Amino acid sequence: MISQLEKPLPSTIEEIPSSDPMQQDSLIAKGWEREQYIGICILAIVLIAAVGYFSQRFAYALLFSFTLSIILIVFLLAV
C-alpha cells in the first residue's frame, strides 16, 4: 500500500513546455471545415428528401426547424 508521503503532491509536479511553439497535432484536422459543411448540408438534404418521400408534412416541419435553427444560430453569433 502506498503511503501519503510516497505520492507526488500537486505542488511538486512540474510542467515542462515543449521547445516547439507550434506543435503539429495529427488528431486535429486543419483546413477541413469546408468539406465538413458540404457533407453536413448533403446529409441534411438527403434526410429531408428521405423523410419527404414518406411524409410531406413531416418534411415541411423538418425544413422549417432547420431554417429556424440556422436563423437563430446566425443571430446569436452576430450579437
Coordinates of N, CA and C in Angstrom, one line a residue:
M1 N 0.8 -1.2 0.0 CA 0.0 0.0 0.0 C 0.9 1.2 0.0
I2 N 0.5 2.2 -0.8 CA 1.4 3.4 -1.0 C 0.9 4.4 0.1
S3 N 1.9 4.9 0.8 CA 1.5 5.9 1.9 C 1.4 7.3 1.2
Q4 N 0.9 8.2 2.0 CA 0.7 9.6 1.5 C 2.0 10.2 1.2
L5 N 3.1 9.9 1.8 CA 4.4 10.5 1.6 C 5.0 10.1 0.3
E6 N 4.6 9.0 -0.2 CA 5.2 8.5 -1.5 C 4.5 9.1 -2.7
K7 N 3.3 9.5 -2.6 CA 2.5 10.1 -3.7 C 3.0 11.5 -4.0
P8 N 3.2 11.8 -5.2 CA 3.6 13.2 -5.6 C 2.5 14.2 -5.3
L9 N 2.8 15.3 -4.7 CA 1.9 16.3 -4.4 C 1.7 17.2 -5.6
P10 N 0.6 17.8 -5.8 CA 0.4 18.7 -7.0 C 1.4 19.8 -7.0
S11 N 1.9 20.3 -5.9 CA 2.9 21.4 -5.9 C 4.2 20.9 -6.4
T12 N 4.5 19.6 -6.4 CA 5.8 19.0 -6.8 C 5.8 18.6 -8.2
I13 N 4.7 18.6 -8.9 CA 4.6 18.2 -10.3 C 5.0 19.4 -11.2
E14 N 5.9 19.2 -12.1 CA 6.4 20.3 -12.9 C 5.9 20.1 -14.3
E15 N 5.5 21.1 -15.0 CA 5.1 21.1 -16.4 C 6.3 21.7 -17.2
I16 N 6.8 20.9 -18.1 CA 7.9 21.4 -19.0 C 7.3 21.6 -20.4
P17 N 7.3 22.9 -20.8 CA 6.7 23.2 -22.1 C 7.6 22.7 -23.2
S18 N 7.0 22.4 -24.3 CA 7.8 22.0 -25.5 C 8.6 23.1 -26.1
S19 N 9.7 22.8 -26.7 CA 10.5 23.8 -27.3 C 9.9 24.3 -28.6
D20 N 9.1 23.5 -29.2 CA 8.4 23.8 -30.5 C 7.1 24.6 -30.2
P21 N 7.1 25.9 -30.6 CA 5.9 26.7 -30.2 C 4.6 26.2 -31.0
M22 N 4.8 25.8 -32.2 CA 3.6 25.3 -33.0 C 3.7 23.8 -33.2
Q23 N 3.0 23.1 -32.3 CA 3.1 21.6 -32.4 C 2.1 21.2 -33.4
Q24 N 2.5 20.1 -34.1 CA 1.7 19.5 -35.2 C 0.9 18.4 -34.5
D25 N -0.4 18.6 -34.3 CA -1.2 17.5 -33.7 C -1.9 16.8 -34.8
S26 N -1.6 15.5 -35.0 CA -2.1 14.7 -36.1 C -3.6 14.4 -35.9
L27 N -4.1 14.6 -34.7 CA -5.6 14.4 -34.4 C -6.5 15.5 -34.8
I28 N -5.9 16.7 -35.0 CA -6.6 17.9 -35.4 C -6.6 18.1 -36.9
A29 N -7.7 18.0 -37.5 CA -7.7 18.2 -39.0 C -7.8 19.7 -39.3
K30 N -6.8 20.3 -39.9 CA -6.8 21.7 -40.3 C -7.2 21.9 -41.7
G31 N -8.1 22.8 -42.0 CA -8.5 23.1 -43.4 C -9.6 22.2 -43.9
W32 N -10.2 21.5 -43.0 CA -11.3 20.6 -43.5 C -12.7 21.1 -43.2
E33 N -12.8 22.4 -42.8 CA -14.1 22.9 -42.4 C -15.0 22.9 -43.6
R34 N -14.6 23.3 -44.7 CA -15.4 23.5 -45.9 C -16.0 22.1 -46.3
E35 N -15.2 21.1 -46.3 CA -15.7 19.7 -46.6 C -16.7 19.2 -45.6
Q36 N -16.5 19.6 -44.3 CA -17.4 19.1 -43.3 C -18.8 19.8 -43.5
Y37 N -18.8 21.1 -43.8 CA -20.0 21.8 -44.0 C -20.7 21.3 -45.3
I38 N -20.0 21.0 -46.3 CA -20.6 20.4 -47.5 C -21.2 19.0 -47.2
G39 N -20.5 18.2 -46.4 CA -21.1 16.9 -46.0 C -22.3 17.0 -45.2
I40 N -22.3 18.0 -44.3 CA -23.4 18.2 -43.4 C -24.6 18.6 -44.2
C41 N -24.4 19.5 -45.1 CA -25.5 20.0 -46.0 C -26.1 18.9 -46.8
I42 N -25.2 18.1 -47.4 CA -25.7 16.9 -48.2 C -26.5 16.0 -47.4
L43 N -26.0 15.7 -46.2 CA -26.7 14.8 -45.3 C -28.1 15.3 -44.9
A44 N -28.1 16.6 -44.6 CA -29.4 17.3 -44.3 C -30.4 17.2 -45.5
I45 N -29.9 17.4 -46.7 CA -30.8 17.3 -47.9 C -31.3 15.9 -48.1
V46 N -30.4 14.9 -47.9 CA -30.8 13.5 -48.1 C -31.8 13.2 -47.0
L47 N -31.6 13.6 -45.8 CA -32.6 13.3 -44.7 C -33.9 13.9 -45.0
I48 N -34.0 15.2 -45.5 CA -35.2 15.8 -45.8 C -35.9 15.1 -47.0
A49 N -35.1 14.7 -48.0 CA -35.7 14.0 -49.1 C -36.2 12.7 -48.7
A50 N -35.5 11.9 -47.9 CA -36.0 10.6 -47.5 C -37.2 10.7 -46.7
V51 N -37.3 11.6 -45.7 CA -38.5 11.8 -44.9 C -39.6 12.4 -45.8
G52 N -39.3 13.3 -46.7 CA -40.3 13.8 -47.6 C -41.0 12.8 -48.5
Y53 N -40.2 11.8 -48.8 CA -40.7 10.7 -49.6 C -41.9 10.0 -48.9
F54 N -41.7 9.8 -47.6 CA -42.7 9.1 -46.8 C -43.8 10.0 -46.2
S55 N -43.5 11.3 -45.8 CA -44.5 12.1 -45.2 C -44.2 13.6 -45.6
Q56 N -45.1 14.2 -46.4 CA -44.9 15.6 -46.8 C -44.9 16.6 -45.6
R57 N -45.8 16.4 -44.7 CA -46.0 17.3 -43.6 C -44.8 17.3 -42.7
F58 N -44.2 16.1 -42.5 CA -43.1 15.9 -41.6 C -41.8 16.6 -42.3
A59 N -41.8 16.5 -43.6 CA -40.6 17.1 -44.3 C -40.7 18.6 -44.2
Y60 N -41.9 19.2 -44.3 CA -42.1 20.6 -44.1 C -41.7 21.0 -42.7
A61 N -42.0 20.2 -41.7 CA -41.7 20.5 -40.3 C -40.2 20.5 -40.1
L62 N -39.5 19.5 -40.7 CA -38.0 19.4 -40.7 C -37.4 20.6 -41.3
L63 N -37.9 21.0 -42.5 CA -37.3 22.1 -43.2 C -37.5 23.4 -42.5
F64 N -38.7 23.6 -41.8 CA -38.9 24.7 -41.0 C -38.0 24.8 -39.8
S65 N -37.8 23.6 -39.2 CA -36.9 23.6 -38.0 C -35.5 23.9 -38.3
F66 N -35.0 23.3 -39.5 CA -33.6 23.6 -39.9 C -33.5 25.1 -40.2
T67 N -34.4 25.6 -40.9 CA -34.3 27.1 -41.3 C -34.3 27.9 -40.0
L68 N -35.2 27.6 -39.1 CA -35.3 28.4 -37.9 C -34.0 28.2 -37.1
S69 N -33.4 27.1 -37.0 CA -32.2 26.8 -36.3 C -31.0 27.6 -36.9
I70 N -31.0 27.7 -38.3 CA -29.9 28.4 -38.9 C -30.1 29.9 -38.6
I71 N -31.3 30.4 -38.7 CA -31.5 31.8 -38.4 C -31.1 32.2 -37.0
L72 N -31.5 31.3 -36.0 CA -31.1 31.6 -34.6 C -29.6 31.5 -34.4
I73 N -29.0 30.5 -35.0 CA -27.5 30.4 -34.9 C -26.8 31.7 -35.5
V74 N -27.2 32.1 -36.6 CA -26.7 33.3 -37.2 C -26.9 34.5 -36.4
F75 N -28.1 34.6 -35.8 CA -28.5 35.8 -35.0 C -27.7 35.8 -33.7
L76 N -27.5 34.6 -33.1 CA -26.8 34.6 -31.8 C -25.3 34.7 -32.0
L77 N -24.8 34.3 -33.2 CA -23.3 34.6 -33.4 C -23.1 36.0 -33.8
A78 N -24.1 36.7 -34.3 CA -23.9 38.1 -34.7 C -24.0 39.0 -33.6
V79 N -24.7 38.6 -32.5 CA -24.9 39.5 -31.4 C -23.8 39.5 -30.4

